[in-house]
């Protein structure tokens, strides 16, 4: 069966479905192919379910601190993990259904279920069907990559997808990897009541952030009783009865961690190895990410790659932004490009980390004259009132142009407050714009102008 379309979209992640909406609205006949769950990672095994569970963990934490706030709960806080999962399933399921229904009822759109593979530059097979189109958009995302550790194949282990089925309390969760995914799951399960040990090979947590950010996050984790082993290499995994034993080494000393469950949170890989890209001649980099230009075109005319599979983001908002770039160029005569965007993301531990632009290290390495403002969250009235004073905020300014180079807000509301800085960066206005702005009292954002009033030259590297 050979069926011709104007466009084929592979994958229903964060870019494919909205692009289908824009293309079909112009009258194009579009095929969209999904092999797994509609909505992809964010909706089913990533952002939405994890942040729903983070909310349960926050409730647990607040309940355990209730007496501090003058609230008498009257009995020890207990978790109902089946309800945690049911709540997560309901929230995530609603998004999944909405993507599926949206696509299935979209005029001019045909939904195919199954694994898509290129047969040639303009031909894709799915099951028995062969689809052809002049334009093909790849939005296949990525999946958890398991680390290569001896014994890994001998022990049961979890990843971000299988964690979604956990409706019980692991007695002791060992987490390999101390970056975004490991930290979010680690704090969450500690708050649910599990013993948690995080094993990180690097000398500090979340190494792409500045050292002071890593140190403050370590403090946040350890205060809650999470064991963190840094610069630790897991050398062997084995099963002893009901236990998983991780044999590791740090600073020349060997040790063992015995846990009930193991979560591998050591990175992700693109879903490009089984897509038949070689038959289409689409180039990938050594890690399997599809090579694209500034407008997300691959090396093959008529084929684009959006989202995690192109290696230019790794977030829901970058994937959605990819859709906007492709749609703007194809349909709106608007030459938007990847380099227009300012890196921004959050780490959703509690308190969260909101990030925009450069880190302090990157600003220092830029060779520019840099001013820095830094304020502890203990100085933020809103944080004090909420009883959530851990963390700090800092901002980096180009001393010559007065433009904001980057900021980190690790503290209550940091994931929201960062946007006030981000938008001034997008507006390409000097930092004095926000310095002179009147913000609402009492909020975390209220202290951003104060921080900007107390800038200091960035001290030379120690
Ligand atoms: C635990 C976790 C937490 C996260 N939290 C956040 C967060 O808080 N904020 C944030 O911005 N990002 C977060 N992310 C990242 C975010 O989920 C992804 O960046 C986002 O989902 C973008 O995905 P995408 O559009 O590239 O594709 P995906 O959402 O991965 O979708 C790709 C789709 O393509 C399908 N597919 C793959 N191959 C084929 C094929 N050959 N044929 C047919 N279909 C195929 C897949 O089944 C999938 O449905 C998190 C990720 C994880 C794992």
Coordinates of C-alpha atoms and ligand atoms in Angstrom, one line a residue:
X1 CA 0.0 0.0 0.0
X2 CA 1.6 3.3 -1.1
X3 CA 0.0 6.5 0.1
X4 CA 1.0 10.0 -0.8
X5 CA 0.9 12.8 1.7
X6 CA 2.1 16.4 1.6
X7 CA 3.9 15.9 4.9
X8 CA 4.8 13.0 7.3
X9 CA 5.6 13.6 11.0
X10 CA 7.3 10.8 12.9
X11 CA 6.6 11.0 16.6
X12 CA 4.0 12.8 18.7
X13 CA 6.3 14.5 21.2
X14 CA 6.2 18.3 21.8
X15 CA 6.8 19.4 18.3
X16 CA 5.0 17.0 16.0
X17 CA 1.4 17.5 17.1
X18 CA 1.4 21.3 17.0
X19 CA 3.2 21.2 13.7
X20 CA 0.5 18.8 12.4
X21 CA -2.1 21.5 13.5
X22 CA -0.3 24.3 11.5
X23 CA 0.3 22.2 8.4
X24 CA -3.2 20.8 8.2
X25 CA -4.7 24.2 8.7
X26 CA -3.1 25.3 5.4
X27 CA -4.9 22.4 3.7
X28 CA -1.9 20.1 3.6
X29 CA -2.6 16.3 3.9
X30 CA -0.5 15.1 6.8
X31 CA 0.3 11.6 8.2
X32 CA 1.6 11.4 11.8
X33 CA 3.1 8.2 13.2
X34 CA 3.4 7.1 16.8
X35 CA 4.8 3.8 18.0
X36 CA 4.2 4.4 21.7
X37 CA 2.2 6.7 23.9
X38 CA 0.7 9.9 22.4
X39 CA 2.5 12.9 23.7
X40 CA 5.9 11.2 24.2
X41 CA 8.2 11.7 27.1
X42 CA 7.0 14.9 28.6
X43 CA 3.4 13.7 28.9
X44 CA 3.9 10.1 29.8
X45 CA 7.3 9.5 31.5
X46 CA 8.9 12.9 31.9
X47 CA 7.9 16.4 33.0
X48 CA 4.2 16.0 33.7
X49 CA 4.2 12.8 35.7
X50 CA 7.4 13.7 37.6
X51 CA 6.2 17.2 38.5
X52 CA 2.9 15.7 39.6
X53 CA 4.8 13.4 41.9
X54 CA 7.0 16.2 43.0
X55 CA 3.8 17.9 44.2
X56 CA 2.9 14.8 46.2
X57 CA 6.4 14.9 47.7
X58 CA 6.0 18.6 48.6
X59 CA 2.7 17.9 50.3
X60 CA 4.4 15.1 52.3
X61 CA 7.2 17.4 53.3
X62 CA 4.9 20.2 54.3
X63 CA 2.7 17.8 56.3
X64 CA 5.7 16.5 58.2
X65 CA 6.6 20.1 59.0
X66 CA 3.0 21.1 59.8
X67 CA 3.6 21.7 63.5
X68 CA 6.2 24.4 62.6
X69 CA 3.3 26.3 61.0
X70 CA 1.0 25.7 63.9
X71 CA -1.0 23.0 62.1
X72 CA -1.8 19.9 64.2
X73 CA -2.1 16.9 62.0
X74 CA -2.3 14.6 65.0
X75 CA -0.7 11.5 63.7
X76 CA 2.5 10.6 61.9
X77 CA 2.4 11.4 58.1
X78 CA 1.9 8.3 56.1
X79 CA 2.1 7.8 52.3
X80 CA -0.4 6.1 50.2
X81 CA 1.8 5.3 47.2
X82 CA -1.1 3.8 45.2
X83 CA -2.9 7.2 45.5
X84 CA 0.4 9.0 44.5
X85 CA 0.5 6.9 41.4
X86 CA -3.2 7.2 40.7
X87 CA -3.0 11.0 40.9
X88 CA 0.0 11.0 38.6
X89 CA -1.7 8.7 36.2
X90 CA -4.8 10.9 36.1
X91 CA -2.9 14.1 35.3
X92 CA -0.6 12.4 32.8
X93 CA -3.5 10.5 31.3
X94 CA -5.5 13.6 30.7
X95 CA -2.6 15.1 28.6
X96 CA -2.0 11.9 26.8
X97 CA -5.7 11.7 25.9
X98 CA -5.8 15.3 24.8
X99 CA -2.9 14.8 22.4
X100 CA -4.5 11.5 21.0
X101 CA -8.0 13.0 20.6
X102 CA -6.6 16.2 19.1
X103 CA -4.7 14.3 16.4
X104 CA -7.4 11.8 15.7
X105 CA -10.1 14.5 15.2
X106 CA -7.8 16.9 13.3
X107 CA -9.1 17.5 9.7
X108 CA -6.6 16.4 7.0
X109 CA -4.5 14.4 9.5
X110 CA -4.2 10.6 9.4
X111 CA -2.8 8.9 12.5
X112 CA -0.7 5.8 12.1
X113 CA 0.2 3.5 15.0
X114 CA 3.5 1.7 14.7
X115 CA 7.2 2.0 14.3
X116 CA 8.2 4.3 11.4
X117 CA 11.3 3.7 9.3
X118 CA 12.7 5.5 6.3
X119 CA 12.9 3.5 3.1
X120 CA 14.3 6.4 1.1
X121 CA 14.5 10.2 1.5
X122 CA 10.8 10.6 0.8
X123 CA 9.4 7.3 1.8
X124 CA 8.5 6.0 5.3
X125 CA 7.2 2.5 6.2
X126 CA 4.9 1.8 9.1
X127 CA 3.5 -1.7 9.4
X128 CA 2.4 -2.7 5.9
X129 CA 1.9 0.9 4.8
X130 CA 4.4 2.9 2.7
X131 CA 3.9 6.6 3.0
X132 CA 5.5 9.2 0.7
X133 CA 5.8 12.9 1.1
X134 CA 8.0 15.8 0.0
X135 CA 8.3 17.0 3.5
X136 CA 9.2 14.7 6.5
X137 CA 9.5 15.9 10.1
X138 CA 11.3 13.8 12.6
X139 CA 10.2 14.2 16.3
X140 CA 11.3 10.9 17.7
X141 CA 12.7 12.1 21.1
X142 CA 15.0 10.0 23.2
X143 CA 15.1 7.3 25.9
X144 CA 17.0 6.4 29.0
X145 CA 20.5 5.1 28.4
X146 CA 21.7 2.4 30.8
X147 CA 25.2 2.7 32.0
X148 CA 27.7 0.0 31.2
X149 CA 28.5 -1.4 34.6
X150 CA 29.5 -5.1 35.1
X151 CA 26.5 -6.9 36.5
X152 CA 24.0 -4.4 35.2
X153 CA 22.3 -7.1 33.2
X154 CA 22.0 -9.3 36.3
X155 CA 20.0 -6.9 38.5
X156 CA 16.5 -5.5 38.1
X157 CA 16.7 -1.8 37.6
X158 CA 14.4 1.1 37.0
X159 CA 14.6 4.1 34.7
X160 CA 12.4 7.1 34.2
X161 CA 9.8 5.1 32.3
X162 CA 9.5 2.1 34.7
X163 CA 9.5 4.5 37.7
X164 CA 6.1 5.5 36.4
X165 CA 4.7 2.1 37.4
X166 CA 6.0 2.2 41.0
X167 CA 3.0 2.3 43.4
X168 CA 4.9 1.1 46.5
X169 CA 7.6 2.6 48.7
X170 CA 11.1 1.3 47.9
X171 CA 12.9 0.6 51.2
X172 CA 16.2 1.9 49.9
X173 CA 16.5 3.4 46.5
X174 CA 20.0 3.5 45.0
X175 CA 20.2 6.1 42.3
X176 CA 23.0 6.1 39.7
X177 CA 23.5 9.7 38.5
X178 CA 23.3 13.0 40.4
X179 CA 21.9 15.2 37.7
X180 CA 18.4 16.5 37.0
X181 CA 16.5 13.2 36.8
X182 CA 18.4 11.5 39.7
X183 CA 18.0 14.5 42.0
X184 CA 14.3 15.0 41.3
X185 CA 13.5 11.3 41.9
X186 CA 15.9 11.2 44.8
X187 CA 14.3 14.0 46.8
X188 CA 10.8 12.8 45.9
X189 CA 11.3 9.3 47.2
X190 CA 13.1 10.5 50.3
X191 CA 10.1 12.6 51.1
X192 CA 7.8 9.7 50.5
X193 CA 9.9 7.8 53.1
X194 CA 12.5 5.8 51.2
X195 CA 16.1 5.7 52.2
X196 CA 17.9 7.2 49.2
X197 CA 21.6 7.0 48.1
X198 CA 22.7 8.9 45.1
X199 CA 26.0 7.8 43.5
X200 CA 27.6 10.3 41.2
X201 CA 30.8 9.8 39.3
X202 CA 31.6 13.5 39.1
X203 CA 33.2 15.5 42.0
X204 CA 29.9 17.4 42.4
X205 CA 26.2 17.2 41.8
X206 CA 24.8 18.6 38.5
X207 CA 28.2 19.5 37.2
X208 CA 27.0 21.8 34.4
X209 CA 26.0 24.3 37.1
X210 CA 28.3 26.6 39.0
X211 CA 30.1 25.1 42.1
X212 CA 28.1 27.2 44.5
X213 CA 24.9 25.9 43.0
X214 CA 26.1 22.3 43.2
X215 CA 27.2 22.8 46.8
X216 CA 23.8 24.4 47.8
X217 CA 22.0 21.5 46.1
X218 CA 24.1 19.0 48.0
X219 CA 23.2 20.7 51.2
X220 CA 19.5 20.6 50.3
X221 CA 19.7 16.9 49.6
X222 CA 21.8 16.0 52.7
X223 CA 19.6 18.0 55.0
X224 CA 16.7 15.7 54.1
X225 CA 18.8 12.7 54.9
X226 CA 19.7 11.7 51.3
X227 CA 23.1 10.0 51.2
X228 CA 25.2 11.4 48.4
X229 CA 28.4 9.7 47.2
X230 CA 30.4 12.0 45.0
X231 CA 33.4 11.1 42.8
X232 CA 32.2 7.5 43.2
X233 CA 32.5 4.9 40.5
X234 CA 30.0 2.0 40.6
X235 CA 32.2 -1.0 39.6
X236 CA 29.9 -3.9 40.0
X237 CA 26.2 -4.6 40.6
X238 CA 25.0 -7.9 42.0
X239 CA 21.8 -9.4 43.5
X240 CA 22.1 -10.9 47.0
X241 CA 18.7 -12.2 47.9
X242 CA 16.2 -9.3 47.9
X243 CA 19.0 -6.8 47.9
X244 CA 20.9 -5.1 45.1
X245 CA 24.5 -4.5 46.0
X246 CA 26.4 -1.8 44.3
X247 CA 30.2 -2.1 44.8
X248 CA 31.8 1.3 44.3
X249 CA 35.0 3.1 44.8
X250 CA 35.7 6.7 45.8
X251 CA 39.1 8.3 46.4
X252 CA 40.8 4.9 46.3
X253 CA 38.4 3.4 48.9
X254 CA 36.0 0.6 48.1
X255 CA 32.6 0.4 49.6
X256 CA 29.2 -1.3 49.2
X257 CA 25.7 0.1 49.0
X258 CA 22.9 -2.3 49.7
X259 CA 19.5 -1.2 48.5
X260 CA 16.1 -2.7 47.7
X261 CA 15.8 -0.9 44.3
X262 CA 18.1 0.7 41.7
X263 CA 17.3 3.6 39.5
X264 CA 19.6 4.3 36.5
X265 CA 19.5 8.1 35.9
X266 CA 22.8 8.4 33.9
X267 CA 21.7 10.1 30.8
X268 CA 19.6 9.7 27.7
X269 CA 20.1 8.7 24.1
X270 CA 18.2 9.7 20.9
X271 CA 15.7 7.3 19.3
X272 CA 17.5 7.4 16.0
X273 CA 19.2 4.0 15.8
X274 CA 16.2 2.2 14.5
X275 CA 14.7 4.8 12.2
X276 CA 16.4 3.8 8.9
X277 CA 18.1 7.1 8.7
X278 CA 20.9 5.6 6.5
X279 CA 18.3 4.7 3.8
X280 CA 17.4 8.4 3.7
X281 CA 21.0 9.6 3.9
X282 CA 20.3 11.7 7.0
X283 CA 23.5 12.5 8.9
X284 CA 23.9 12.0 12.6
X285 CA 26.7 13.0 15.0
X286 CA 28.8 10.4 16.8
X287 CA 26.2 10.2 19.6
X288 CA 23.4 9.5 17.2
X289 CA 21.8 13.0 17.3
X290 CA 20.5 14.2 13.9
X291 CA 22.6 16.9 12.5
X292 CA 20.6 20.1 11.8
X293 CA 21.2 23.6 10.7
X294 CA 20.0 26.8 12.5
X295 CA 16.5 26.2 11.1
X296 CA 16.4 22.6 11.9
X297 CA 16.9 21.3 8.4
X298 CA 18.8 18.0 8.1
X299 CA 21.4 17.5 5.4
X300 CA 18.7 16.0 3.2
X301 CA 16.4 18.5 1.5
X302 CA 12.8 18.1 2.7
X303 CA 13.7 16.5 6.0
X304 CA 13.7 18.3 9.3
X305 CA 14.5 17.1 12.9
X306 CA 12.8 18.7 16.0
X307 CA 13.1 18.1 19.7
X308 CA 15.5 15.9 21.7
X309 CA 16.6 13.9 18.7
X310 CA 18.6 16.9 17.2
X311 CA 20.6 17.4 20.4
X312 CA 19.9 21.1 20.5
X313 CA 17.8 21.2 23.7
X314 CA 16.6 18.3 25.7
X315 CA 13.6 20.1 27.2
X316 CA 10.0 20.3 26.4
X317 CA 10.2 24.1 25.8
X318 CA 13.1 23.6 23.3
X319 CA 11.2 21.0 21.4
X320 CA 8.1 23.2 21.3
X321 CA 10.4 26.1 20.2
X322 CA 11.7 23.9 17.4
X323 CA 8.2 23.5 16.2
X324 CA 7.8 27.3 16.2
X325 CA 11.0 27.8 14.3
X326 CA 10.0 25.2 11.6
X327 CA 6.5 26.6 11.3
X328 CA 7.7 30.2 11.1
X329 CA 10.1 29.5 8.3
X330 CA 7.8 27.2 6.3
X331 CA 4.5 29.0 6.8
X332 CA 5.0 32.5 8.1
X333 CA 7.9 33.8 6.0
X334 CA 9.6 34.5 9.4
X335 CA 13.2 33.4 9.5
X336 CA 13.3 32.3 13.2
X337 CA 16.3 30.3 14.2
X338 CA 17.7 28.1 17.0
X339 CA 20.4 30.7 17.8
X340 CA 17.7 33.3 18.6
X341 CA 16.9 31.4 21.9
X342 CA 18.4 32.0 25.3
X343 CA 19.2 28.7 27.2
X344 CA 16.8 28.4 30.0
X345 CA 15.5 25.5 32.2
X346 CA 14.7 24.5 35.7
X347 CA 15.6 21.7 38.1
X348 CA 12.4 20.8 40.0
X349 CA 13.8 19.8 43.3
X350 CA 12.4 21.8 46.3
X351 CA 13.4 24.6 46.4
X352 CA 13.7 24.6 42.6
X353 CA 16.6 26.0 40.5
X354 CA 15.6 28.4 37.7
X355 CA 18.3 29.1 35.1
X356 CA 18.7 31.6 32.3
X357 CA 21.7 32.3 30.0
X358 CA 25.2 31.8 31.1
X359 CA 26.5 30.3 34.4
X360 CA 29.1 32.3 36.3
X361 CA 31.8 30.0 34.9
X362 CA 30.7 30.7 31.4
X363 CA 30.5 34.4 32.0
X364 CA 34.0 34.3 33.4
X365 CA 35.3 32.3 30.4
X366 CA 33.7 34.8 28.0
X367 CA 36.6 37.1 28.6
X368 CA 34.2 40.1 29.2
X369 CA 34.2 42.4 32.2
X370 CA 31.4 41.0 34.3
X371 CA 29.5 42.3 37.3
X372 CA 27.7 39.9 39.6
X373 CA 24.9 40.3 42.1
X374 CA 24.2 37.6 44.7
X375 CA 21.5 37.4 47.4
X376 CA 20.8 34.7 49.9
X377 CA 17.2 33.5 50.1
X378 CA 17.4 34.2 53.8
X379 CA 17.2 37.9 52.8
X380 CA 14.0 37.3 50.8
X381 CA 10.9 38.2 52.9
X382 CA 8.6 35.8 51.0
X383 CA 11.0 32.9 51.6
X384 CA 11.2 33.7 55.3
X385 CA 7.4 33.9 55.6
X386 CA 7.0 30.6 53.9
X387 CA 9.8 29.0 56.0
X388 CA 11.7 28.1 52.9
X389 CA 15.0 30.0 53.0
X390 CA 17.5 27.6 51.4
X391 CA 19.3 28.7 48.4
X392 CA 20.3 32.0 46.7
X393 CA 20.0 34.0 43.6
X394 CA 22.7 35.5 41.4
X395 CA 22.9 37.4 38.2
X396 CA 25.7 38.2 35.8
X397 CA 25.9 41.5 33.9
X398 CA 28.2 42.5 31.0
X399 CA 29.8 45.6 32.5
X400 CA 30.2 47.3 29.1
X401 CA 26.9 46.7 27.5
X402 CA 24.8 46.5 30.8
X403 CA 23.1 43.5 29.3
X404 CA 22.2 40.5 31.6
X405 CA 24.4 37.5 30.7
X406 CA 22.8 34.9 32.9
X407 CA 21.1 34.2 36.2
X408 CA 20.5 31.3 38.6
X409 CA 17.7 31.4 41.2
X410 CA 17.9 28.5 43.5
X411 CA 15.1 29.0 46.0
X412 CA 11.4 29.0 46.6
X413 CA 9.7 30.2 43.5
X414 CA 13.0 30.3 41.5
X415 CA 11.4 28.4 38.6
X416 CA 8.9 31.3 38.1
X417 CA 11.0 34.3 39.2
X418 CA 13.7 33.6 36.7
X419 CA 11.3 34.6 33.9
X420 CA 11.5 38.3 34.9
X421 CA 15.2 38.2 34.1
X422 CA 14.7 36.0 31.0
X423 CA 12.3 38.4 29.4
X424 CA 14.6 41.4 29.9
X425 CA 17.3 39.4 28.2
X426 CA 15.0 38.7 25.3
X427 CA 14.0 42.3 25.1
X428 CA 17.7 43.1 24.9
X429 CA 17.3 45.9 27.4
X430 CA 20.0 46.9 30.0
X431 CA 19.7 45.4 33.5
X432 CA 18.7 48.9 34.7
X433 CA 15.3 48.3 33.2
X434 CA 14.6 45.7 35.8
X435 CA 16.7 47.5 38.4
X436 CA 14.2 50.4 38.2
X437 CA 11.1 48.3 37.9
X438 CA 8.6 48.2 40.8
X439 CA 7.9 44.6 41.7
X440 CA 5.1 43.2 43.9
X441 CA 5.7 42.8 47.7
X442 CA 6.1 40.2 49.1
X443 CA 7.4 38.1 46.3
X444 CA 10.7 36.4 45.4
X445 CA 10.9 38.6 42.3
X446 CA 10.7 41.7 44.5
X447 CA 14.3 41.2 45.5
X448 CA 15.7 41.0 41.9
X449 CA 15.9 44.8 41.6
X450 CA 17.6 44.9 45.0
X451 CA 20.2 42.3 44.0
X452 CA 20.8 44.4 40.8
X453 CA 21.5 47.5 42.9
X454 CA 24.4 45.7 44.7
X455 CA 26.6 44.5 41.8
X456 CA 30.3 43.7 42.3
X457 CA 33.0 43.0 39.7
X458 CA 33.3 39.3 39.3
X459 CA 36.3 38.2 41.3
X460 CA 39.1 36.5 39.3
X461 CA 39.2 32.7 39.2
X462 CA 40.7 31.3 42.4
Ligands
LIG1 C1 12.2 12.1 34.0 C2 12.2 13.3 33.1 C3 11.8 14.5 33.5 C4 11.8 15.6 32.7 N1 11.4 16.8 33.1 C5 11.4 17.9 32.3 C6 11.0 19.1 32.8 O1 10.6 19.3 33.9 N2 11.0 20.2 31.9 C7 11.4 20.0 30.6 O2 11.4 21.0 29.8 N3 11.8 18.8 30.1 C8 11.8 17.8 31.0 N4 12.2 16.5 30.5 C9 12.6 16.4 29.0 C10 11.4 16.4 28.1 O3 10.5 15.4 28.6 C11 11.8 16.2 26.7 O4 12.8 17.1 26.3 C12 10.5 16.4 25.8 O5 9.6 15.4 26.1 C13 10.8 16.6 24.4 O6 10.6 15.5 23.6 P1 10.5 15.4 22.1 O7 9.5 16.3 21.5 O8 11.8 15.5 21.5 O9 10.0 13.9 21.9 P2 9.4 12.9 22.9 O10 8.4 13.5 23.8 O11 10.4 12.0 23.4 O12 8.5 12.1 21.9 C14 9.0 11.3 20.8 C15 7.9 10.3 20.4 O13 8.3 9.7 19.2 C16 7.9 8.3 19.3 N5 8.8 7.6 18.4 C17 10.1 7.4 18.6 N6 10.6 6.7 17.5 C18 9.6 6.4 16.7 C19 9.5 5.7 15.5 N7 10.5 5.2 14.9 N8 8.2 5.6 14.9 C20 7.1 6.2 15.5 N9 7.2 6.8 16.7 C21 8.4 7.0 17.2 C22 8.0 8.0 20.7 O14 7.2 6.9 21.0 C23 7.5 9.3 21.4 O15 6.2 9.3 21.7 C24 12.2 15.4 31.3 C25 12.6 14.2 30.9 C26 12.6 13.1 31.7 C27 13.0 11.8 31.2

